[in-house]
Short mmCIF file of C-alpha atoms and ligand atoms in Angstrom, two decimals:
data_model
loop_
_atom_site.label_atom_id
_atom_site.label_comp_id
_atom_site.label_asym_id
_atom_site.label_seq_id
_atom_site.Cartn_x
_atom_site.Cartn_y
_atom_site.Cartn_z
CA MET I 1 -53.26 -48.59 -42.85
CA THR I 2 -56.55 -48.00 -44.24
CA LYS I 3 -57.35 -49.09 -47.71
CA SER I 4 -60.07 -47.29 -49.97
CA ALA I 5 -60.78 -47.13 -54.09
CA LYS I 6 -60.79 -44.58 -56.36
CA LEU I 7 -64.68 -44.71 -58.50
CA THR I 8 -64.57 -41.69 -61.05
CA ILE I 9 -68.13 -41.00 -62.39
CA GLY I 10 -66.91 -37.30 -65.01
CA GLU I 11 -65.69 -35.26 -63.22
CA LYS I 12 -66.14 -36.86 -59.99
CA VAL I 13 -63.66 -38.98 -57.85
CA ILE I 14 -65.16 -41.02 -55.10
CA ASP I 15 -63.42 -42.22 -52.55
CA LEU I 16 -65.19 -46.15 -51.43
CA PRO I 17 -63.42 -47.26 -47.70
CA ILE I 18 -62.02 -50.77 -48.27
CA HIS I 19 -62.71 -53.11 -45.14
CA SER I 20 -61.12 -56.39 -44.92
CA PRO I 21 -62.09 -59.45 -43.85
CA THR I 22 -60.68 -62.39 -41.47
CA LEU I 23 -60.87 -64.63 -44.43
CA GLY I 24 -62.18 -64.10 -48.12
CA PRO I 25 -61.83 -61.19 -50.77
CA ASP I 26 -61.95 -57.69 -49.55
CA VAL I 27 -65.66 -55.70 -49.98
CA VAL I 28 -66.06 -52.07 -50.65
CA ASP I 29 -68.17 -50.33 -49.08
CA ILE I 30 -70.75 -48.39 -51.50
CA ARG I 31 -73.06 -47.23 -48.81
CA LYS I 32 -72.50 -43.02 -49.36
CA LEU I 33 -72.13 -43.82 -52.91
CA TYR I 34 -75.52 -42.57 -54.10
CA ALA I 35 -75.62 -40.08 -51.01
CA GLU I 36 -72.89 -39.50 -53.14
CA ALA I 37 -72.85 -39.35 -56.68
CA ASP I 38 -76.66 -40.54 -57.59
CA VAL I 39 -75.68 -43.60 -58.42
CA PHE I 40 -77.27 -47.37 -57.63
CA THR I 41 -75.19 -50.37 -58.10
CA TYR I 42 -76.46 -53.20 -59.74
CA ASP I 43 -75.93 -56.98 -59.22
CA PRO I 44 -78.74 -58.61 -59.78
CA GLY I 45 -78.43 -62.27 -58.49
CA PHE I 46 -75.75 -60.35 -55.53
CA THR I 47 -73.24 -62.04 -56.89
CA SER I 48 -71.35 -59.25 -56.22
CA THR I 49 -72.84 -57.83 -53.69
CA ALA I 50 -71.57 -58.85 -49.54
CA ALA I 51 -74.96 -58.07 -48.04
CA CYS I 52 -73.73 -58.17 -44.39
CA GLU I 53 -71.04 -58.67 -41.33
CA SER I 54 -71.14 -62.29 -40.28
CA THR I 55 -69.16 -64.04 -38.40
CA ILE I 56 -70.73 -67.65 -38.43
CA THR I 57 -70.20 -69.41 -41.91
CA TYR I 58 -66.92 -68.96 -44.13
CA ILE I 59 -67.18 -70.03 -47.61
CA ASP I 60 -64.21 -71.27 -50.22
CA GLY I 61 -65.74 -71.75 -53.17
CA ASP I 62 -62.67 -72.32 -55.03
CA LYS I 63 -60.82 -74.34 -52.43
CA GLY I 64 -63.85 -76.50 -51.31
CA GLU I 65 -63.96 -75.09 -47.85
CA LEU I 66 -66.91 -74.86 -45.45
CA PHE I 67 -65.81 -74.26 -41.58
CA TYR I 68 -69.12 -72.66 -39.10
CA ARG I 69 -67.49 -70.22 -36.39
CA GLY I 70 -63.47 -71.34 -37.92
CA TYR I 71 -64.43 -75.13 -37.42
CA PRO I 72 -64.23 -77.29 -40.95
CA ILE I 73 -67.19 -79.26 -41.30
CA GLU I 74 -65.45 -81.77 -42.44
CA GLN I 75 -64.30 -82.03 -37.85
CA LEU I 76 -67.47 -81.32 -37.14
CA ALA I 77 -69.08 -83.90 -39.68
CA ASP I 78 -66.95 -86.57 -37.68
CA ARG I 79 -66.27 -85.90 -34.64
CA SER I 80 -69.19 -83.23 -33.83
CA HIS I 81 -73.16 -84.25 -33.61
CA TYR I 82 -76.03 -82.25 -34.18
CA LEU I 83 -76.58 -80.09 -31.38
CA GLU I 84 -73.79 -79.88 -30.66
CA VAL I 85 -73.41 -78.05 -33.64
CA CYS I 86 -76.65 -75.82 -33.41
CA TYR I 87 -75.07 -74.53 -30.28
CA LEU I 88 -71.70 -73.25 -31.76
CA LEU I 89 -73.90 -71.38 -34.78
CA LEU I 90 -75.83 -70.15 -32.61
CA TYR I 91 -73.76 -69.03 -29.09
CA GLY I 92 -70.21 -68.68 -31.74
CA GLU I 93 -67.92 -71.46 -29.55
CA LEU I 94 -68.46 -75.13 -28.98
CA PRO I 95 -69.70 -76.10 -26.00
CA ASN I 96 -68.54 -77.19 -22.76
CA ALA I 97 -70.28 -80.57 -20.93
CA ALA I 98 -72.09 -78.44 -18.78
CA GLN I 99 -73.89 -76.10 -20.96
CA GLN I 100 -74.05 -79.04 -23.38
CA ALA I 101 -75.80 -81.23 -21.37
CA ASP I 102 -78.26 -77.86 -20.78
CA PHE I 103 -78.31 -77.28 -24.03
CA GLU I 104 -79.89 -80.58 -24.61
CA TYR I 105 -82.45 -80.32 -21.83
CA ARG I 106 -83.67 -77.03 -22.61
CA ILE I 107 -84.10 -78.40 -26.60
CA THR I 108 -86.15 -81.32 -25.68
CA ARG I 109 -88.08 -80.02 -22.82
CA HIS I 110 -89.44 -77.75 -25.86
CA THR I 111 -90.17 -79.92 -28.96
CA MET I 112 -94.02 -80.70 -27.82
CA LEU I 113 -96.79 -78.84 -30.26
CA HIS I 114 -99.35 -76.92 -28.46
CA GLU I 115 -101.92 -79.83 -28.53
CA GLN I 116 -104.14 -77.60 -30.50
CA ILE I 117 -101.70 -76.92 -33.41
CA HIS I 118 -103.01 -80.70 -33.98
CA TYR I 119 -106.61 -78.93 -35.54
CA PHE I 120 -104.31 -76.44 -37.37
CA PHE I 121 -102.70 -79.89 -39.35
CA ARG I 122 -106.15 -81.04 -39.40
CA GLY I 123 -107.42 -78.14 -41.74
CA PHE I 124 -104.46 -79.88 -44.95
CA ARG I 125 -105.49 -81.53 -47.19
CA ARG I 126 -104.59 -85.38 -47.13
CA ASP I 127 -102.62 -84.84 -49.99
CA SER I 128 -100.56 -81.18 -49.25
CA HIS I 129 -97.35 -81.22 -49.55
CA PRO I 130 -95.09 -81.45 -46.19
CA MET I 131 -93.02 -78.19 -47.42
CA ALA I 132 -96.54 -76.49 -47.29
CA THR I 133 -97.83 -77.58 -44.12
CA MET I 134 -94.62 -76.44 -42.58
CA VAL I 135 -94.61 -73.28 -44.53
CA GLY I 136 -98.24 -72.37 -42.90
CA VAL I 137 -98.18 -74.27 -39.73
CA VAL I 138 -94.52 -72.78 -38.85
CA GLY I 139 -95.47 -68.84 -39.39
CA ALA I 140 -99.01 -70.11 -37.13
CA MET I 141 -96.54 -70.26 -34.37
CA SER I 142 -96.20 -66.78 -34.21
CA ALA I 143 -100.44 -67.24 -32.43
CA PHE I 144 -99.38 -69.49 -30.20
CA TYR I 145 -96.32 -68.65 -28.23
CA HIS I 146 -96.77 -64.79 -27.65
CA ASP I 147 -94.26 -64.78 -24.88
CA SER I 148 -91.54 -64.81 -27.85
CA LEU I 149 -92.41 -62.39 -30.22
CA ASP I 150 -90.71 -59.31 -28.64
CA ILE I 151 -87.22 -59.69 -30.37
CA ASN I 152 -86.33 -56.48 -28.86
CA ASP I 153 -86.00 -59.20 -26.03
CA PRO I 154 -83.44 -60.98 -25.58
CA TRP I 155 -84.56 -63.69 -24.01
CA GLN I 156 -88.05 -63.76 -25.81
CA ARG I 157 -85.52 -63.95 -28.59
CA GLU I 158 -83.90 -66.81 -27.46
CA VAL I 159 -87.27 -68.80 -26.33
CA ALA I 160 -87.59 -68.79 -29.86
CA ALA I 161 -84.87 -70.33 -30.91
CA ILE I 162 -85.23 -72.85 -28.75
CA ARG I 163 -88.01 -73.60 -29.91
CA MET I 164 -88.14 -73.55 -33.55
CA ILE I 165 -85.25 -76.28 -32.74
CA ALA I 166 -86.86 -78.34 -31.06
CA LYS I 167 -90.10 -77.89 -32.76
CA LEU I 168 -89.77 -78.88 -36.17
CA PRO I 169 -88.73 -82.49 -35.89
CA THR I 170 -91.80 -82.51 -34.57
CA ILE I 171 -93.98 -80.70 -36.85
CA ALA I 172 -92.28 -81.81 -40.31
CA ALA I 173 -93.17 -85.19 -38.41
CA MET I 174 -96.72 -84.24 -38.33
CA ALA I 175 -96.92 -83.17 -41.26
CA TYR I 176 -95.35 -86.67 -42.54
CA LYS I 177 -97.87 -88.89 -40.88
CA TYR I 178 -100.63 -86.72 -41.71
CA SER I 179 -99.48 -87.64 -45.34
CA ILE I 180 -99.53 -90.79 -45.56
CA GLY I 181 -102.75 -91.20 -42.94
CA GLN I 182 -101.10 -91.79 -39.97
CA PRO I 183 -101.72 -91.44 -36.50
CA PHE I 184 -99.19 -88.37 -34.71
CA ASN I 185 -95.99 -89.66 -33.05
CA TYR I 186 -95.73 -87.51 -29.88
CA PRO I 187 -91.65 -86.99 -28.98
CA GLN I 188 -89.43 -89.39 -27.03
CA ASN I 189 -87.44 -86.95 -25.27
CA HIS I 190 -85.30 -90.02 -23.96
CA LEU I 191 -83.80 -90.29 -27.89
CA ASP I 192 -80.82 -88.30 -29.08
CA TYR I 193 -82.11 -85.62 -31.33
CA ALA I 194 -82.23 -87.52 -35.03
CA GLY I 195 -83.67 -90.38 -33.55
CA ASN I 196 -86.00 -88.94 -32.30
CA PHE I 197 -86.80 -87.48 -35.75
CA LEU I 198 -87.18 -90.99 -36.97
CA HIS I 199 -89.13 -92.30 -34.11
CA MET I 200 -91.76 -89.47 -34.88
CA CYS I 201 -91.27 -90.56 -38.85
CA PHE I 202 -91.38 -94.60 -39.08
CA ALA I 203 -92.78 -95.25 -35.68
CA VAL I 204 -96.85 -96.68 -35.39
CA PRO I 205 -98.37 -97.40 -33.06
CA ALA I 206 -99.40 -100.91 -33.83
CA GLU I 207 -95.67 -102.16 -33.04
CA PRO I 208 -92.49 -101.04 -31.66
CA TYR I 209 -89.91 -99.13 -33.61
CA THR I 210 -86.32 -99.24 -32.68
CA VAL I 211 -83.89 -96.62 -33.29
CA ASN I 212 -81.44 -97.79 -35.48
CA PRO I 213 -78.60 -95.68 -34.20
CA VAL I 214 -76.19 -95.67 -38.00
CA LEU I 215 -79.51 -94.53 -38.99
CA ALA I 216 -79.78 -92.26 -36.43
CA LYS I 217 -76.31 -91.67 -36.59
CA ALA I 218 -76.74 -90.68 -40.56
CA MET I 219 -79.37 -88.95 -39.90
CA ASP I 220 -77.49 -86.12 -37.69
CA ARG I 221 -75.27 -86.24 -39.63
CA ILE I 222 -77.14 -84.60 -42.58
CA MET I 223 -78.43 -82.26 -39.85
CA MET I 224 -75.11 -81.16 -38.33
CA LEU I 225 -73.61 -80.49 -43.46
CA HIS I 226 -77.35 -78.69 -43.62
CA ALA I 227 -76.54 -75.96 -40.42
CA ASP I 228 -75.73 -73.28 -42.36
CA HIS I 229 -74.56 -71.87 -45.03
CA GLU I 230 -73.13 -68.08 -44.92
CA GLN I 231 -75.86 -66.58 -47.04
CA ASN I 232 -77.31 -68.26 -49.29
CA ALA I 233 -80.91 -67.35 -50.68
CA SER I 234 -83.43 -68.15 -47.64
CA THR I 235 -81.03 -67.38 -45.39
CA SER I 236 -80.73 -63.96 -47.43
CA THR I 237 -85.18 -63.99 -46.75
CA VAL I 238 -85.10 -64.16 -43.01
CA ARG I 239 -82.48 -61.80 -42.91
CA LEU I 240 -84.98 -59.42 -45.02
CA ALA I 241 -88.00 -60.68 -43.65
CA GLY I 242 -86.32 -59.60 -40.24
CA SER I 243 -85.52 -56.91 -41.27
CA SER I 244 -88.09 -55.06 -41.54
CA GLY I 245 -89.01 -56.38 -37.58
CA ALA I 246 -90.98 -59.78 -38.43
CA ASN I 247 -91.57 -61.87 -35.19
CA PRO I 248 -88.73 -64.67 -35.84
CA PHE I 249 -91.52 -67.16 -36.38
CA ALA I 250 -92.87 -65.58 -39.18
CA CYS I 251 -89.47 -64.62 -40.52
CA ILE I 252 -88.11 -68.50 -39.85
CA ALA I 253 -91.39 -69.27 -42.39
CA ALA I 254 -90.17 -67.37 -44.87
CA GLY I 255 -87.19 -68.94 -45.28
CA ILE I 256 -88.82 -71.80 -46.02
CA ALA I 257 -90.74 -71.04 -48.72
CA CYS I 258 -87.33 -69.68 -50.27
CA LEU I 259 -86.28 -73.21 -50.11
CA TRP I 260 -88.81 -75.15 -51.57
CA GLY I 261 -87.43 -74.26 -54.83
CA PRO I 262 -85.47 -77.11 -56.98
CA ALA I 263 -83.05 -74.79 -57.68
CA HIS I 264 -81.88 -74.16 -53.53
CA GLY I 265 -83.29 -76.68 -50.69
CA GLY I 266 -85.60 -78.67 -53.67
CA ALA I 267 -82.62 -79.60 -55.34
CA ASN I 268 -82.46 -83.18 -53.23
CA ARG I 269 -85.88 -84.46 -54.57
CA ALA I 270 -85.69 -83.57 -57.77
CA CYS I 271 -81.92 -85.05 -57.80
CA LEU I 272 -83.51 -88.03 -57.24
CA GLU I 273 -85.78 -87.90 -59.28
CA MET I 274 -83.65 -87.52 -62.39
CA LEU I 275 -81.49 -90.28 -61.25
CA ARG I 276 -84.30 -92.69 -61.06
CA GLU I 277 -85.75 -91.55 -64.50
CA ILE I 278 -81.82 -91.94 -65.86
CA GLY I 279 -82.44 -95.54 -64.52
CA THR I 280 -79.45 -97.77 -65.70
CA VAL I 281 -75.39 -96.52 -66.44
CA ASP I 282 -75.90 -96.46 -70.40
CA ARG I 283 -78.91 -93.54 -70.26
CA ILE I 284 -76.21 -91.71 -68.89
CA PRO I 285 -74.38 -89.62 -72.01
CA GLU I 286 -78.03 -89.08 -73.44
CA TYR I 287 -78.62 -87.12 -69.63
CA ILE I 288 -74.89 -85.71 -70.01
CA ARG I 289 -75.33 -84.39 -73.79
CA ARG I 290 -79.20 -82.56 -72.60
CA ALA I 291 -77.62 -80.97 -69.67
CA LYS I 292 -74.79 -79.56 -72.30
CA ASP I 293 -77.45 -78.94 -75.56
CA LYS I 294 -77.79 -74.91 -74.79
CA ASP I 295 -81.67 -75.20 -76.63
CA ASP I 296 -83.18 -77.99 -73.72
CA PRO I 297 -83.70 -76.20 -70.09
CA PHE I 298 -82.53 -79.67 -68.70
CA ARG I 299 -79.24 -79.50 -65.88
CA LEU I 300 -77.64 -82.10 -63.65
CA MET I 301 -79.55 -81.86 -60.40
CA GLY I 302 -77.42 -82.26 -57.64
CA PHE I 303 -74.59 -80.43 -60.07
CA GLY I 304 -72.96 -76.80 -59.40
CA HIS I 305 -73.06 -74.12 -56.58
CA ARG I 306 -72.89 -70.78 -56.52
CA VAL I 307 -69.74 -70.55 -54.62
CA TYR I 308 -68.67 -73.23 -54.78
CA LYS I 309 -66.05 -74.23 -57.82
CA ASN I 310 -64.27 -76.56 -56.28
CA PHE I 311 -66.20 -79.84 -54.90
CA ASP I 312 -68.87 -78.93 -52.41
CA PRO I 313 -66.59 -80.01 -48.94
CA ARG I 314 -69.96 -81.55 -48.03
CA ALA I 315 -71.09 -83.91 -51.01
CA LYS I 316 -67.28 -85.46 -50.17
CA VAL I 317 -68.82 -86.61 -46.28
CA MET I 318 -72.19 -87.00 -47.81
CA LYS I 319 -70.91 -90.44 -50.58
CA GLU I 320 -68.98 -91.56 -47.10
CA SER I 321 -72.84 -91.46 -45.71
CA ALA I 322 -74.40 -93.30 -48.13
CA ASP I 323 -72.02 -96.15 -48.71
CA GLU I 324 -72.70 -97.01 -45.45
CA VAL I 325 -75.89 -96.59 -44.84
CA LEU I 326 -76.40 -98.71 -48.02
CA GLY I 327 -73.78 -101.37 -47.04
CA LEU I 328 -75.94 -101.31 -43.46
CA LEU I 329 -78.78 -102.02 -45.41
CA GLY I 330 -77.27 -104.57 -47.58
CA ILE I 331 -77.99 -102.44 -50.31
CA GLU I 332 -74.82 -101.45 -51.66
CA ASN I 333 -75.78 -102.62 -55.00
CA ASN I 334 -78.94 -99.92 -55.96
CA PRO I 335 -79.35 -98.86 -58.74
CA THR I 336 -79.56 -95.13 -58.53
CA LEU I 337 -76.72 -95.71 -56.26
CA GLN I 338 -74.65 -96.86 -59.02
CA VAL I 339 -76.04 -94.54 -61.98
CA ALA I 340 -75.14 -91.25 -59.47
CA LYS I 341 -71.37 -93.02 -58.90
CA GLU I 342 -70.48 -93.28 -63.23
CA LEU I 343 -72.95 -90.03 -63.57
CA GLU I 344 -70.42 -88.63 -61.01
CA ARG I 345 -67.20 -90.29 -63.05
CA ILE I 346 -67.95 -89.27 -66.01
CA ALA I 347 -69.66 -85.69 -65.73
CA LEU I 348 -66.17 -84.99 -63.32
CA GLU I 349 -64.00 -86.13 -66.72
CA ASP I 350 -66.84 -84.20 -69.24
CA ASP I 351 -65.11 -81.16 -71.26
CA TYR I 352 -68.32 -79.01 -70.02
CA PHE I 353 -68.59 -79.16 -66.40
CA VAL I 354 -64.67 -79.13 -66.03
CA ALA I 355 -64.51 -76.02 -67.91
CA LYS I 356 -67.75 -74.25 -66.20
CA LYS I 357 -65.92 -75.89 -62.65
CA LEU I 358 -70.02 -78.32 -62.01
CA TYR I 359 -68.88 -80.08 -58.69
CA PRO I 360 -71.53 -82.34 -57.67
CA ASN I 361 -72.76 -80.10 -54.60
CA VAL I 362 -74.22 -81.20 -51.63
CA ASP I 363 -77.48 -82.68 -52.63
CA PHE I 364 -76.48 -85.57 -55.11
CA TYR I 365 -76.20 -88.19 -52.82
CA SER I 366 -77.91 -87.15 -49.96
CA GLY I 367 -81.25 -88.16 -51.68
CA ILE I 368 -79.81 -91.26 -51.50
CA ILE I 369 -79.63 -91.72 -48.24
CA LEU I 370 -83.25 -90.45 -47.40
CA ASP I 371 -84.30 -92.49 -49.64
CA ALA I 372 -82.83 -96.02 -48.60
CA MET I 373 -83.99 -94.97 -45.00
CA GLY I 374 -87.45 -95.19 -46.02
CA PHE I 375 -88.00 -91.27 -46.42
CA PRO I 376 -90.60 -90.30 -50.19
CA THR I 377 -88.45 -87.51 -51.07
CA SER I 378 -91.40 -85.17 -50.73
CA MET I 379 -90.08 -85.56 -46.69
CA PHE I 380 -85.83 -84.54 -48.75
CA THR I 381 -86.63 -81.15 -48.94
CA PRO I 382 -88.67 -80.52 -45.19
CA ILE I 383 -85.93 -82.88 -43.78
CA PHE I 384 -82.96 -79.85 -45.44
CA ALA I 385 -85.51 -77.27 -43.32
CA ILE I 386 -85.15 -79.42 -40.01
CA SER I 387 -81.66 -79.17 -40.33
CA ARG I 388 -81.04 -75.44 -41.43
CA THR I 389 -83.25 -73.52 -39.21
CA VAL I 390 -80.23 -73.02 -36.16
CA GLY I 391 -78.66 -71.23 -39.44
CA TRP I 392 -81.64 -68.59 -39.98
CA ILE I 393 -82.14 -68.64 -36.63
CA SER I 394 -78.79 -67.83 -36.14
CA GLN I 395 -77.91 -65.79 -38.40
CA TRP I 396 -81.32 -64.14 -37.63
CA LYS I 397 -80.20 -63.17 -34.14
CA GLU I 398 -76.87 -61.75 -35.23
CA MET I 399 -79.13 -59.48 -37.75
CA ILE I 400 -81.10 -57.98 -34.77
CA GLY I 401 -77.46 -57.53 -32.59
CA ASP I 402 -76.24 -55.50 -35.28
CA PRO I 403 -75.83 -52.06 -34.07
CA THR I 404 -75.91 -50.96 -38.18
CA GLN I 405 -79.08 -53.45 -39.26
CA LYS I 406 -81.66 -51.00 -41.68
CA ILE I 407 -84.48 -52.26 -43.23
CA GLY I 408 -83.24 -53.99 -46.22
CA ARG I 409 -84.78 -51.77 -49.30
CA PRO I 410 -82.29 -52.95 -52.78
CA ARG I 411 -83.11 -49.77 -55.78
CA GLN I 412 -83.67 -51.34 -59.03
CA LEU I 413 -82.51 -50.32 -62.72
CA TYR I 414 -86.02 -48.75 -64.47
CA LYS I 415 -86.48 -49.57 -67.52
CA GLY I 416 -90.26 -48.47 -67.78
CA GLU I 417 -91.96 -45.96 -69.35
CA THR I 418 -91.54 -42.65 -68.22
CA ARG I 419 -93.94 -40.13 -67.10
CA ARG I 420 -96.80 -40.92 -68.98
CA ASP I 421 -101.11 -39.49 -68.96
CA TYR I 422 -103.52 -41.77 -67.66
CA VAL I 423 -106.54 -41.98 -71.01
CA ASP I 424 -109.90 -42.78 -70.22
CA LEU I 425 -111.38 -46.02 -71.69
CA ARG I 426 -113.15 -45.09 -74.45
CA HIS I 427 -109.96 -43.33 -75.77
CA ARG I 428 -108.37 -46.68 -75.29
N1 LIG J 501 -76.22 -78.76 -65.30
C1 LIG J 501 -75.38 -78.62 -66.30
N2 LIG J 501 -75.17 -76.52 -66.56
C2 LIG J 501 -75.49 -75.51 -64.76
C3 LIG J 501 -75.23 -76.75 -64.15
C4 LIG J 501 -75.77 -78.01 -64.18
N3 LIG J 501 -76.53 -78.38 -63.25
N4 LIG J 501 -75.44 -75.91 -63.16
C5 LIG J 501 -74.79 -74.62 -63.86
N5 LIG J 501 -74.66 -75.03 -65.17
C6 LIG J 501 -74.17 -73.72 -66.64
C7 LIG J 501 -75.60 -72.74 -66.66
O1 LIG J 501 -75.80 -73.33 -67.55
C8 LIG J 501 -74.35 -72.10 -67.74
O2 LIG J 501 -73.77 -72.33 -68.23
P1 LIG J 501 -73.26 -70.64 -69.70
O3 LIG J 501 -72.76 -70.12 -68.76
O4 LIG J 501 -73.00 -71.20 -71.00
O5 LIG J 501 -74.67 -70.30 -69.89
C9 LIG J 501 -73.00 -71.74 -66.05
O6 LIG J 501 -73.05 -73.37 -65.41
C10 LIG J 501 -73.28 -71.35 -64.95
O7 LIG J 501 -74.74 -71.34 -64.29
P2 LIG J 501 -75.47 -70.16 -63.45
O8 LIG J 501 -76.95 -70.48 -63.49
O9 LIG J 501 -74.66 -69.44 -63.78
O10 LIG J 501 -74.09 -70.67 -62.43
P3 LIG J 501 -75.20 -69.96 -61.01
O11 LIG J 501 -74.18 -69.55 -59.67
O12 LIG J 501 -76.63 -69.01 -60.91
O13 LIG J 501 -76.37 -71.04 -60.40
C11 LIG J 501 -76.71 -73.54 -59.27
C12 LIG J 501 -75.83 -72.66 -59.46
C13 LIG J 501 -76.60 -74.57 -58.24
C14 LIG J 501 -78.11 -72.50 -59.27
C15 LIG J 501 -76.61 -74.31 -60.64
O14 LIG J 501 -75.38 -74.72 -60.54
C16 LIG J 501 -77.42 -75.31 -60.68
O15 LIG J 501 -79.25 -75.11 -61.19
N6 LIG J 501 -77.59 -76.62 -60.34
C17 LIG J 501 -79.14 -77.81 -59.65
C18 LIG J 501 -79.81 -77.25 -59.54
C19 LIG J 501 -78.61 -77.95 -58.17
O16 LIG J 501 -78.03 -78.91 -57.90
N7 LIG J 501 -79.54 -76.73 -56.44
C20 LIG J 501 -78.41 -77.18 -55.12
C21 LIG J 501 -77.30 -75.87 -54.74
S1 LIG J 501 -77.23 -76.55 -53.74
C22 LIG J 501 -77.65 -77.03 -52.40
C23 LIG J 501 -78.74 -75.62 -51.40
O17 LIG J 501 -78.42 -74.52 -51.63
O18 LIG J 501 -79.87 -75.72 -51.41
#
């Protein structure tokens, strides 16, 4: 039986169809509301609005579940690897051996950047934030790869997708090397995706560099955990930018710009800086008090999530990885990790955090791992951006292929002046 909802406005009763998803709450379809009832809905921050139909990622915030194409994140983090997850997100199914080999071949044959992009890098100040450089360089890719700009050609869309997944690690590593005044490293296609990224970031021409497989595995896991997350702020930005027909490189650059904010991808950096500022376990109560104080803008970074009102499943996997990486490096007694664990313990027992359902999110432990690997905090968000690129592209491709897709154009609740007449300067 098809479900519907009735909305009564004055004398008028409007029938609104209800769509049932495969998982999650029903969705009331209000597309005809304005035409039939001459009203808008009001939902700043989209807390109750489904902006699109999607088959890619599912989150149950109350149960703390995250599925990519139906597969739980814990199983993927345990048994899969990043490029397999990329294939899954992009094409909908896990690859067989031949498909996997072909996909990895295509990605590794696109890792180099057009040589002229090197000059583009050199135009930035040395102290540019790597995210600023990435927004610029990814946007500039539209000026270098003219053969993958036509969004109406499926082959060009495919090439653009492969190019971005392949080249983002190269761009991020170059942004880092440039910021520290070291020469760029070209990609090494015999290395796996995560290992190649570590090599491009940490190798120097003067010495041999061997990728540590445990660190490469931890990096690969970080990438898997960040690969997609449904209609979050940066993904919605990519979809909105793409809805106008903008080219894929411009859309991903928009996504990177949105990710940069401290409430989104910038939180991993802010979280590590906060843990360092707290410094010792005895100072935790002071910060818990500040987080609860309505007059203090301070928030516990790495805590809370718009959708998860139970543990963020990614945080659990990340915590295991943090123990593994710090154990390998022989720094299990790292004071930042001690502060993080104690902060988590105290916050999870505190009435304020319990009542507001504030749990550690993915960013709570990722910064500790990246710091232990040798990354400066400025590289945390670029690593998130590399990982999320596949999610953005998968969502962008899905949107382009959706026949119901329209340019995104929200309306507003206007509270400004009503009509008034222009007053000449001398009379104001
Ligand atoms: N510390 C202290 N109080 C908090 C926190 C926090 N981290 N997060 C939320 N609250 C309180 C907030 O003050 C509010 O209280 P009240 O109802 O009394 O006004 C209540 O909890 C609800 O907060 P909200 O801001 O309405 O919730 P939101 O869904 O709009 O925000 C969030 C979600 C992630 C932006 C927020 O929890 C936050 O700022 N967290 C810290 C930043 C962070 O870790 N971000 C990473 C998110 S995961 C990775 C990603 O998506 O990029």
